[in-house]
C-alpha cells in the first residue's frame, strides 16, 4: 500500500472520528441549574444517597434497589420539578417508579417532597437519560416508559436536538418488556406530528389507538398546572402511546 493511500485512509478515519464526536455532543437539553433552595439542597444531600444512583455505579439490579420483586416498573425521562411523578408514585404504591432528570434543583425538589410524603417506591438519576439507559437499565426490564413535555426545540434548525429520533426510540424499545408501553406527551402540535412520524415507522412498535391516532390522556398521567393553564387558554396537548410488540 502506498504512503499516499495510507495518509488518505488515516485522514478519512480522523474525519469520521471527529464527526462521531460531534454527533455524540448533540444534546436534547440545556442545563439551567440556577440557585438551589434549602429544601432542594436537603433533598440532594440527605435523600439522594438513599434513593439516587449515578451512571458511574453501572448496571442496576431493580429488585435489589427497590427491595422487592414482581412490581411493575415505570421509568420517566425528564420529570422537571417532579410534582406529577410524585403524584403517580403516591397513587400507585405497588408500582416502582424511576425518574431521570438532568436539572439538579428538580431532583432535589422531588426528593425533598418524597421524603416528607413518606414515599418509598421512587428512585432517581440526576444524569443524561441516554447514558442511564445505555449503561444502567437492563433490557426488557421496564413496563412503561414516560416522556412528558420534552423540549420541543421548535426552531427548524434545532429540530435535530429533539430527543424523539429513530435511534432513541429503539433504545427505549430494548428497555421495554414485550407488551410494555412508551407514552409520549407534548403541548406543541408540530412536535406531536414529529413524534407520530417517527413512531409510526419505528420497528417493533404498535400504536395503541390504531394507525396514526393520538390517545386520550390516560388516568395515570396527572394534569400539570401548566397543562391546566394551557387548557384555559385553548392550547392543545397530544398524547401518544405505543406498545412494544417485538
PDB file of C-alpha atoms in Angstrom:
ATOM      1  CA  UNK A   1       0.000   0.000   0.000  1.00  0.00           C
ATOM      2  CA  UNK A   2       1.367   3.426  -0.933  1.00  0.00           C
ATOM      3  CA  UNK A   3       2.166   6.179   1.538  1.00  0.00           C
ATOM      4  CA  UNK A   4      -0.411   8.434  -0.145  1.00  0.00           C
ATOM      5  CA  UNK A   5      -3.092   5.777   0.307  1.00  0.00           C
ATOM      6  CA  UNK A   6      -2.141   5.334   3.957  1.00  0.00           C
ATOM      7  CA  UNK A   7      -2.381   9.078   4.514  1.00  0.00           C
ATOM      8  CA  UNK A   8      -5.759   9.217   2.792  1.00  0.00           C
ATOM      9  CA  UNK A   9      -7.189   6.421   4.934  1.00  0.00           C
ATOM     10  CA  UNK A  10      -5.756   7.994   8.090  1.00  0.00           C
ATOM     11  CA  UNK A  11      -7.316  11.359   7.246  1.00  0.00           C
ATOM     12  CA  UNK A  12     -10.662   9.716   6.492  1.00  0.00           C
ATOM     13  CA  UNK A  13     -10.542   7.872   9.829  1.00  0.00           C
ATOM     14  CA  UNK A  14      -9.776  11.095  11.678  1.00  0.00           C
ATOM     15  CA  UNK A  15     -12.635  12.893   9.923  1.00  0.00           C
ATOM     16  CA  UNK A  16     -15.052  10.089  10.860  1.00  0.00           C
ATOM     17  CA  UNK A  17     -13.904  10.230  14.471  1.00  0.00           C
ATOM     18  CA  UNK A  18     -14.452  13.997  14.597  1.00  0.00           C
ATOM     19  CA  UNK A  19     -17.913  13.565  13.068  1.00  0.00           C
ATOM     20  CA  UNK A  20     -18.844  10.852  15.577  1.00  0.00           C
ATOM     21  CA  UNK A  21     -17.698  13.026  18.468  1.00  0.00           C
ATOM     22  CA  UNK A  22     -19.705  15.968  17.124  1.00  0.00           C
ATOM     23  CA  UNK A  23     -22.843  13.860  16.896  1.00  0.00           C
ATOM     24  CA  UNK A  24     -22.361  12.497  20.407  1.00  0.00           C
ATOM     25  CA  UNK A  25     -22.165  16.063  21.724  1.00  0.00           C
ATOM     26  CA  UNK A  26     -25.606  16.969  20.362  1.00  0.00           C
ATOM     27  CA  UNK A  27     -27.811  17.283  23.427  1.00  0.00           C
ATOM     28  CA  UNK A  28     -31.600  17.325  23.675  1.00  0.00           C
ATOM     29  CA  UNK A  29     -31.392  19.502  26.786  1.00  0.00           C
ATOM     30  CA  UNK A  30     -29.739  22.656  28.072  1.00  0.00           C
ATOM     31  CA  UNK A  31     -28.630  22.835  31.693  1.00  0.00           C
ATOM     32  CA  UNK A  32     -30.090  25.821  33.513  1.00  0.00           C
ATOM     33  CA  UNK A  33     -29.237  24.990  37.078  1.00  0.00           C
ATOM     34  CA  UNK A  34     -29.922  28.257  38.883  1.00  0.00           C
ATOM     35  CA  UNK A  35     -29.662  28.599  42.631  1.00  0.00           C
ATOM     36  CA  UNK A  36     -30.666  25.767  44.949  1.00  0.00           C
ATOM     37  CA  UNK A  37     -33.248  26.390  47.638  1.00  0.00           C
ATOM     38  CA  UNK A  38     -32.527  24.950  51.103  1.00  0.00           C
ATOM     39  CA  UNK A  39     -35.160  22.252  50.525  1.00  0.00           C
ATOM     40  CA  UNK A  40     -33.704  21.253  47.161  1.00  0.00           C
ATOM     41  CA  UNK A  41     -30.218  21.066  48.612  1.00  0.00           C
ATOM     42  CA  UNK A  42     -31.505  18.995  51.520  1.00  0.00           C
ATOM     43  CA  UNK A  43     -33.065  16.552  49.062  1.00  0.00           C
ATOM     44  CA  UNK A  44     -29.740  16.114  47.277  1.00  0.00           C
ATOM     45  CA  UNK A  45     -27.656  15.933  50.438  1.00  0.00           C
ATOM     46  CA  UNK A  46     -29.803  13.691  52.624  1.00  0.00           C
ATOM     47  CA  UNK A  47     -32.202  11.761  50.372  1.00  0.00           C
ATOM     48  CA  UNK A  48     -30.234  11.188  47.172  1.00  0.00           C
ATOM     49  CA  UNK A  49     -27.693   8.867  48.872  1.00  0.00           C
ATOM     50  CA  UNK A  50     -30.606   6.532  49.669  1.00  0.00           C
ATOM     51  CA  UNK A  51     -32.873   6.919  46.631  1.00  0.00           C
ATOM     52  CA  UNK A  52     -30.445   8.011  43.917  1.00  0.00           C
ATOM     53  CA  UNK A  53     -27.799   6.411  41.732  1.00  0.00           C
ATOM     54  CA  UNK A  54     -25.188   7.594  39.259  1.00  0.00           C
ATOM     55  CA  UNK A  55     -24.134   6.234  35.889  1.00  0.00           C
ATOM     56  CA  UNK A  56     -20.704   5.503  37.369  1.00  0.00           C
ATOM     57  CA  UNK A  57     -22.304   2.860  39.590  1.00  0.00           C
ATOM     58  CA  UNK A  58     -23.085   0.836  36.486  1.00  0.00           C
ATOM     59  CA  UNK A  59     -25.979  -1.520  35.819  1.00  0.00           C
ATOM     60  CA  UNK A  60     -28.689  -1.552  38.466  1.00  0.00           C
ATOM     61  CA  UNK A  61     -30.500  -4.601  39.811  1.00  0.00           C
ATOM     62  CA  UNK A  62     -34.031  -3.237  40.208  1.00  0.00           C
ATOM     63  CA  UNK A  63     -35.262  -5.908  42.634  1.00  0.00           C
ATOM     64  CA  UNK A  64     -32.372  -5.047  44.921  1.00  0.00           C
ATOM     65  CA  UNK A  65     -32.745  -1.279  44.504  1.00  0.00           C
ATOM     66  CA  UNK A  66     -36.444  -1.343  45.424  1.00  0.00           C
ATOM     67  CA  UNK A  67     -36.041  -4.198  47.911  1.00  0.00           C
ATOM     68  CA  UNK A  68     -38.902  -6.144  46.319  1.00  0.00           C
ATOM     69  CA  UNK A  69     -39.702  -8.153  43.219  1.00  0.00           C
ATOM     70  CA  UNK A  70     -42.714  -8.669  40.984  1.00  0.00           C
ATOM     71  CA  UNK A  71     -43.718  -4.993  40.865  1.00  0.00           C
ATOM     72  CA  UNK A  72     -44.417  -3.115  37.676  1.00  0.00           C
ATOM     73  CA  UNK A  73     -41.604  -0.691  36.807  1.00  0.00           C
ATOM     74  CA  UNK A  74     -42.276   2.736  35.304  1.00  0.00           C
ATOM     75  CA  UNK A  75     -39.441   4.973  34.124  1.00  0.00           C
ATOM     76  CA  UNK A  76     -39.914   8.679  33.375  1.00  0.00           C
ATOM     77  CA  UNK A  77     -37.414  10.774  31.447  1.00  0.00           C
ATOM     78  CA  UNK A  78     -37.269  14.484  32.258  1.00  0.00           C
ATOM     79  CA  UNK A  79     -39.567  14.874  35.261  1.00  0.00           C
ATOM     80  CA  UNK A  80     -38.835  18.585  35.760  1.00  0.00           C
ATOM     81  CA  UNK A  81     -39.608  19.572  39.353  1.00  0.00           C
ATOM     82  CA  UNK A  82     -41.177  16.171  39.923  1.00  0.00           C
ATOM     83  CA  UNK A  83     -44.700  17.074  41.054  1.00  0.00           C
ATOM     84  CA  UNK A  84     -46.526  14.747  38.649  1.00  0.00           C
ATOM     85  CA  UNK A  85     -44.063  11.894  39.159  1.00  0.00           C
ATOM     86  CA  UNK A  86     -44.511  12.132  42.925  1.00  0.00           C
ATOM     87  CA  UNK A  87     -48.281  12.178  42.473  1.00  0.00           C
ATOM     88  CA  UNK A  88     -48.103   8.998  40.395  1.00  0.00           C
ATOM     89  CA  UNK A  89     -45.888   7.271  42.960  1.00  0.00           C
ATOM     90  CA  UNK A  90     -48.313   8.206  45.733  1.00  0.00           C
ATOM     91  CA  UNK A  91     -51.305   6.983  43.722  1.00  0.00           C
ATOM     92  CA  UNK A  92     -49.738   3.580  42.960  1.00  0.00           C
ATOM     93  CA  UNK A  93     -47.624   2.432  45.916  1.00  0.00           C
ATOM     94  CA  UNK A  94     -47.419  -1.090  44.451  1.00  0.00           C
ATOM     95  CA  UNK A  95     -45.643   0.235  41.340  1.00  0.00           C
ATOM     96  CA  UNK A  96     -41.937   1.142  41.297  1.00  0.00           C
ATOM     97  CA  UNK A  97     -41.087   4.490  39.690  1.00  0.00           C
ATOM     98  CA  UNK A  98     -37.692   5.588  38.342  1.00  0.00           C
ATOM     99  CA  UNK A  99     -37.146   9.215  37.350  1.00  0.00           C
ATOM    100  CA  UNK A 100     -34.314  10.652  35.274  1.00  0.00           C
ATOM    101  CA  UNK A 101     -33.671  14.396  35.288  1.00  0.00           C
ATOM    102  CA  UNK A 102     -30.502  16.357  34.477  1.00  0.00           C
ATOM    103  CA  UNK A 103     -31.519  19.503  36.399  1.00  0.00           C
ATOM    104  CA  UNK A 104     -30.395  19.019  39.977  1.00  0.00           C
ATOM    105  CA  UNK A 105     -32.771  21.588  41.526  1.00  0.00           C
ATOM    106  CA  UNK A 106     -35.661  19.484  40.185  1.00  0.00           C
ATOM    107  CA  UNK A 107     -34.101  16.288  41.528  1.00  0.00           C
ATOM    108  CA  UNK A 108     -33.594  17.867  44.944  1.00  0.00           C
ATOM    109  CA  UNK A 109     -37.131  19.249  44.965  1.00  0.00           C
ATOM    110  CA  UNK A 110     -38.663  15.865  44.151  1.00  0.00           C
ATOM    111  CA  UNK A 111     -36.608  14.008  46.744  1.00  0.00           C
ATOM    112  CA  UNK A 112     -37.316  16.534  49.466  1.00  0.00           C
ATOM    113  CA  UNK A 113     -41.055  16.294  48.804  1.00  0.00           C
ATOM    114  CA  UNK A 114     -40.914  12.494  48.549  1.00  0.00           C
ATOM    115  CA  UNK A 115     -39.297  12.046  51.930  1.00  0.00           C
ATOM    116  CA  UNK A 116     -41.791  14.454  53.539  1.00  0.00           C
ATOM    117  CA  UNK A 117     -44.642  12.445  51.993  1.00  0.00           C
ATOM    118  CA  UNK A 118     -43.056   9.139  53.118  1.00  0.00           C
ATOM    119  CA  UNK A 119     -42.941   7.848  49.530  1.00  0.00           C
ATOM    120  CA  UNK A 120     -40.674   4.820  49.235  1.00  0.00           C
ATOM    121  CA  UNK A 121     -41.437   3.494  45.721  1.00  0.00           C
ATOM    122  CA  UNK A 122     -39.426   6.165  43.917  1.00  0.00           C
ATOM    123  CA  UNK A 123     -35.790   6.213  42.731  1.00  0.00           C
ATOM    124  CA  UNK A 124     -33.873   8.781  40.674  1.00  0.00           C
ATOM    125  CA  UNK A 125     -30.913   9.528  38.434  1.00  0.00           C
ATOM    126  CA  UNK A 126     -29.548  13.065  38.042  1.00  0.00           C
ATOM    127  CA  UNK A 127     -27.976  12.209  34.697  1.00  0.00           C
ATOM    128  CA  UNK A 128     -28.319  12.291  30.909  1.00  0.00           C
ATOM    129  CA  UNK A 129     -31.133   9.838  30.144  1.00  0.00           C
ATOM    130  CA  UNK A 130     -29.330   8.319  27.164  1.00  0.00           C
ATOM    131  CA  UNK A 131     -26.351   7.407  29.338  1.00  0.00           C
ATOM    132  CA  UNK A 132     -28.603   5.931  32.024  1.00  0.00           C
ATOM    133  CA  UNK A 133     -30.492   3.813  29.506  1.00  0.00           C
ATOM    134  CA  UNK A 134     -27.344   2.576  27.806  1.00  0.00           C
ATOM    135  CA  UNK A 135     -25.302   1.834  30.910  1.00  0.00           C
ATOM    136  CA  UNK A 136     -27.664   1.191  33.802  1.00  0.00           C
ATOM    137  CA  UNK A 137     -31.098  -0.139  32.799  1.00  0.00           C
ATOM    138  CA  UNK A 138     -31.362  -3.773  31.754  1.00  0.00           C
ATOM    139  CA  UNK A 139     -33.122  -4.742  28.544  1.00  0.00           C
ATOM    140  CA  UNK A 140     -36.765  -5.836  28.888  1.00  0.00           C
ATOM    141  CA  UNK A 141     -36.995  -4.553  32.469  1.00  0.00           C
ATOM    142  CA  UNK A 142     -39.474  -1.654  32.143  1.00  0.00           C
ATOM    143  CA  UNK A 143     -43.275  -1.913  31.898  1.00  0.00           C
ATOM    144  CA  UNK A 144     -43.909   1.681  30.899  1.00  0.00           C
ATOM    145  CA  UNK A 145     -41.587   4.453  29.823  1.00  0.00           C
ATOM    146  CA  UNK A 146     -42.857   8.033  30.034  1.00  0.00           C
ATOM    147  CA  UNK A 147     -41.629  11.071  28.125  1.00  0.00           C
ATOM    148  CA  UNK A 148     -43.800  14.042  29.018  1.00  0.00           C
ATOM    149  CA  UNK A 149     -43.377  17.504  27.512  1.00  0.00           C
ATOM    150  CA  UNK A 150     -39.768  17.248  26.335  1.00  0.00           C
ATOM    151  CA  UNK A 151     -38.108  20.377  24.997  1.00  0.00           C
ATOM    152  CA  UNK A 152     -39.739  20.858  21.551  1.00  0.00           C
ATOM    153  CA  UNK A 153     -36.770  22.677  20.006  1.00  0.00           C
ATOM    154  CA  UNK A 154     -39.374  24.394  17.855  1.00  0.00           C
ATOM    155  CA  UNK A 155     -36.983  26.275  15.556  1.00  0.00           C
ATOM    156  CA  UNK A 156     -36.381  24.175  12.454  1.00  0.00           C
ATOM    157  CA  UNK A 157     -32.600  24.484  12.689  1.00  0.00           C
ATOM    158  CA  UNK A 158     -32.797  22.965  16.185  1.00  0.00           C
ATOM    159  CA  UNK A 159     -35.075  20.025  15.310  1.00  0.00           C
ATOM    160  CA  UNK A 160     -32.078  17.668  15.330  1.00  0.00           C
ATOM    161  CA  UNK A 161     -31.887  18.216  19.097  1.00  0.00           C
ATOM    162  CA  UNK A 162     -35.314  16.713  19.690  1.00  0.00           C
ATOM    163  CA  UNK A 163     -34.939  13.617  21.822  1.00  0.00           C
ATOM    164  CA  UNK A 164     -37.535  11.650  19.842  1.00  0.00           C
ATOM    165  CA  UNK A 165     -35.429  10.294  16.987  1.00  0.00           C
ATOM    166  CA  UNK A 166     -35.337   6.820  15.364  1.00  0.00           C
ATOM    167  CA  UNK A 167     -32.212   5.658  17.212  1.00  0.00           C
ATOM    168  CA  UNK A 168     -33.545   6.863  20.568  1.00  0.00           C
ATOM    169  CA  UNK A 169     -36.917   5.110  20.262  1.00  0.00           C
ATOM    170  CA  UNK A 170     -35.135   1.842  19.510  1.00  0.00           C
ATOM    171  CA  UNK A 171     -33.108   2.293  22.685  1.00  0.00           C
ATOM    172  CA  UNK A 172     -36.427   2.695  24.505  1.00  0.00           C
ATOM    173  CA  UNK A 173     -37.813  -0.391  22.799  1.00  0.00           C
ATOM    174  CA  UNK A 174     -34.929  -2.500  24.055  1.00  0.00           C
ATOM    175  CA  UNK A 175     -35.615  -1.465  27.665  1.00  0.00           C
ATOM    176  CA  UNK A 176     -39.347  -2.214  27.479  1.00  0.00           C
ATOM    177  CA  UNK A 177     -40.743  -5.635  28.183  1.00  0.00           C
ATOM    178  CA  UNK A 178     -42.712  -7.231  25.354  1.00  0.00           C
ATOM    179  CA  UNK A 179     -46.110  -5.566  25.686  1.00  0.00           C
ATOM    180  CA  UNK A 180     -44.587  -2.628  27.548  1.00  0.00           C
ATOM    181  CA  UNK A 181     -45.707   0.881  26.654  1.00  0.00           C
ATOM    182  CA  UNK A 182     -43.927   4.027  25.523  1.00  0.00           C
ATOM    183  CA  UNK A 183     -46.074   7.031  26.478  1.00  0.00           C
ATOM    184  CA  UNK A 184     -45.251  10.416  24.966  1.00  0.00           C
ATOM    185  CA  UNK A 185     -46.977  13.752  25.534  1.00  0.00           C
ATOM    186  CA  UNK A 186     -46.384  17.269  24.206  1.00  0.00           C
ATOM    187  CA  UNK A 187     -48.172  20.605  24.052  1.00  0.00           C
ATOM    188  CA  UNK A 188     -46.536  21.534  20.732  1.00  0.00           C
ATOM    189  CA  UNK A 189     -48.588  20.324  17.766  1.00  0.00           C
ATOM    190  CA  UNK A 190     -45.585  20.343  15.432  1.00  0.00           C
ATOM    191  CA  UNK A 191     -43.649  18.144  17.847  1.00  0.00           C
ATOM    192  CA  UNK A 192     -46.649  15.832  18.212  1.00  0.00           C
ATOM    193  CA  UNK A 193     -46.613  15.421  14.445  1.00  0.00           C
ATOM    194  CA  UNK A 194     -42.874  14.733  14.553  1.00  0.00           C
ATOM    195  CA  UNK A 195     -43.374  12.135  17.300  1.00  0.00           C
ATOM    196  CA  UNK A 196     -46.109  10.467  15.265  1.00  0.00           C
ATOM    197  CA  UNK A 197     -43.937  10.438  12.147  1.00  0.00           C
ATOM    198  CA  UNK A 198     -41.051   8.765  13.976  1.00  0.00           C
ATOM    199  CA  UNK A 199     -43.134   6.279  15.948  1.00  0.00           C
ATOM    200  CA  UNK A 200     -45.428   5.116  13.153  1.00  0.00           C
ATOM    201  CA  UNK A 201     -42.478   3.656  11.236  1.00  0.00           C
ATOM    202  CA  UNK A 202     -40.454   2.535  14.263  1.00  0.00           C
ATOM    203  CA  UNK A 203     -39.691  -1.171  14.164  1.00  0.00           C
ATOM    204  CA  UNK A 204     -41.341  -3.293  16.839  1.00  0.00           C
ATOM    205  CA  UNK A 205     -43.966  -0.758  17.982  1.00  0.00           C
ATOM    206  CA  UNK A 206     -47.747  -0.674  17.577  1.00  0.00           C
ATOM    207  CA  UNK A 207     -49.965   2.359  18.198  1.00  0.00           C
ATOM    208  CA  UNK A 208     -52.441   1.523  20.986  1.00  0.00           C
ATOM    209  CA  UNK A 209     -55.174   3.631  19.368  1.00  0.00           C
ATOM    210  CA  UNK A 210     -54.618   2.456  15.828  1.00  0.00           C
ATOM    211  CA  UNK A 211     -52.526   3.758  12.965  1.00  0.00           C
ATOM    212  CA  UNK A 212     -51.743   7.495  13.140  1.00  0.00           C
ATOM    213  CA  UNK A 213     -54.054   8.084  16.101  1.00  0.00           C
ATOM    214  CA  UNK A 214     -53.458  10.111  19.236  1.00  0.00           C
ATOM    215  CA  UNK A 215     -54.790   8.794  22.529  1.00  0.00           C
ATOM    216  CA  UNK A 216     -56.916  10.480  25.201  1.00  0.00           C
ATOM    217  CA  UNK A 217     -54.909  11.380  28.302  1.00  0.00           C
ATOM    218  CA  UNK A 218     -54.790   8.193  30.418  1.00  0.00           C
ATOM    219  CA  UNK A 219     -55.756   8.341  34.079  1.00  0.00           C
ATOM    220  CA  UNK A 220     -52.208   7.662  35.214  1.00  0.00           C
ATOM    221  CA  UNK A 221     -50.839  10.928  33.759  1.00  0.00           C
ATOM    222  CA  UNK A 222     -51.727  13.785  36.128  1.00  0.00           C
ATOM    223  CA  UNK A 223     -52.672  17.191  34.792  1.00  0.00           C
ATOM    224  CA  UNK A 224     -49.860  19.659  35.485  1.00  0.00           C
ATOM    225  CA  UNK A 225     -50.545  23.272  36.478  1.00  0.00           C
ATOM    226  CA  UNK A 226     -49.097  24.379  33.147  1.00  0.00           C
ATOM    227  CA  UNK A 227     -51.388  21.992  31.283  1.00  0.00           C
ATOM    228  CA  UNK A 228     -54.424  23.268  33.192  1.00  0.00           C
ATOM    229  CA  UNK A 229     -53.445  26.822  32.317  1.00  0.00           C
ATOM    230  CA  UNK A 230     -52.980  25.775  28.700  1.00  0.00           C
ATOM    231  CA  UNK A 231     -56.457  24.281  28.591  1.00  0.00           C
ATOM    232  CA  UNK A 232     -57.907  27.546  29.875  1.00  0.00           C
ATOM    233  CA  UNK A 233     -56.088  29.377  27.086  1.00  0.00           C
ATOM    234  CA  UNK A 234     -57.261  26.906  24.462  1.00  0.00           C
ATOM    235  CA  UNK A 235     -53.898  25.197  23.963  1.00  0.00           C
ATOM    236  CA  UNK A 236     -53.809  21.557  22.930  1.00  0.00           C
ATOM    237  CA  UNK A 237     -51.983  18.596  24.442  1.00  0.00           C
ATOM    238  CA  UNK A 238     -51.265  15.445  22.460  1.00  0.00           C
ATOM    239  CA  UNK A 239     -50.686  12.001  24.000  1.00  0.00           C
ATOM    240  CA  UNK A 240     -49.264   9.050  22.063  1.00  0.00           C
ATOM    241  CA  UNK A 241     -48.940   5.524  23.427  1.00  0.00           C
ATOM    242  CA  UNK A 242     -47.103   2.769  21.606  1.00  0.00           C
ATOM    243  CA  UNK A 243     -46.568  -0.741  22.897  1.00  0.00           C
ATOM    244  CA  UNK A 244     -43.615  -2.965  22.187  1.00  0.00           C
ATOM    245  CA  UNK A 245     -44.831  -5.884  20.087  1.00  0.00           C
ATOM    246  CA  UNK A 246     -41.467  -7.443  19.232  1.00  0.00           C
TER     247      UNK A 246
END
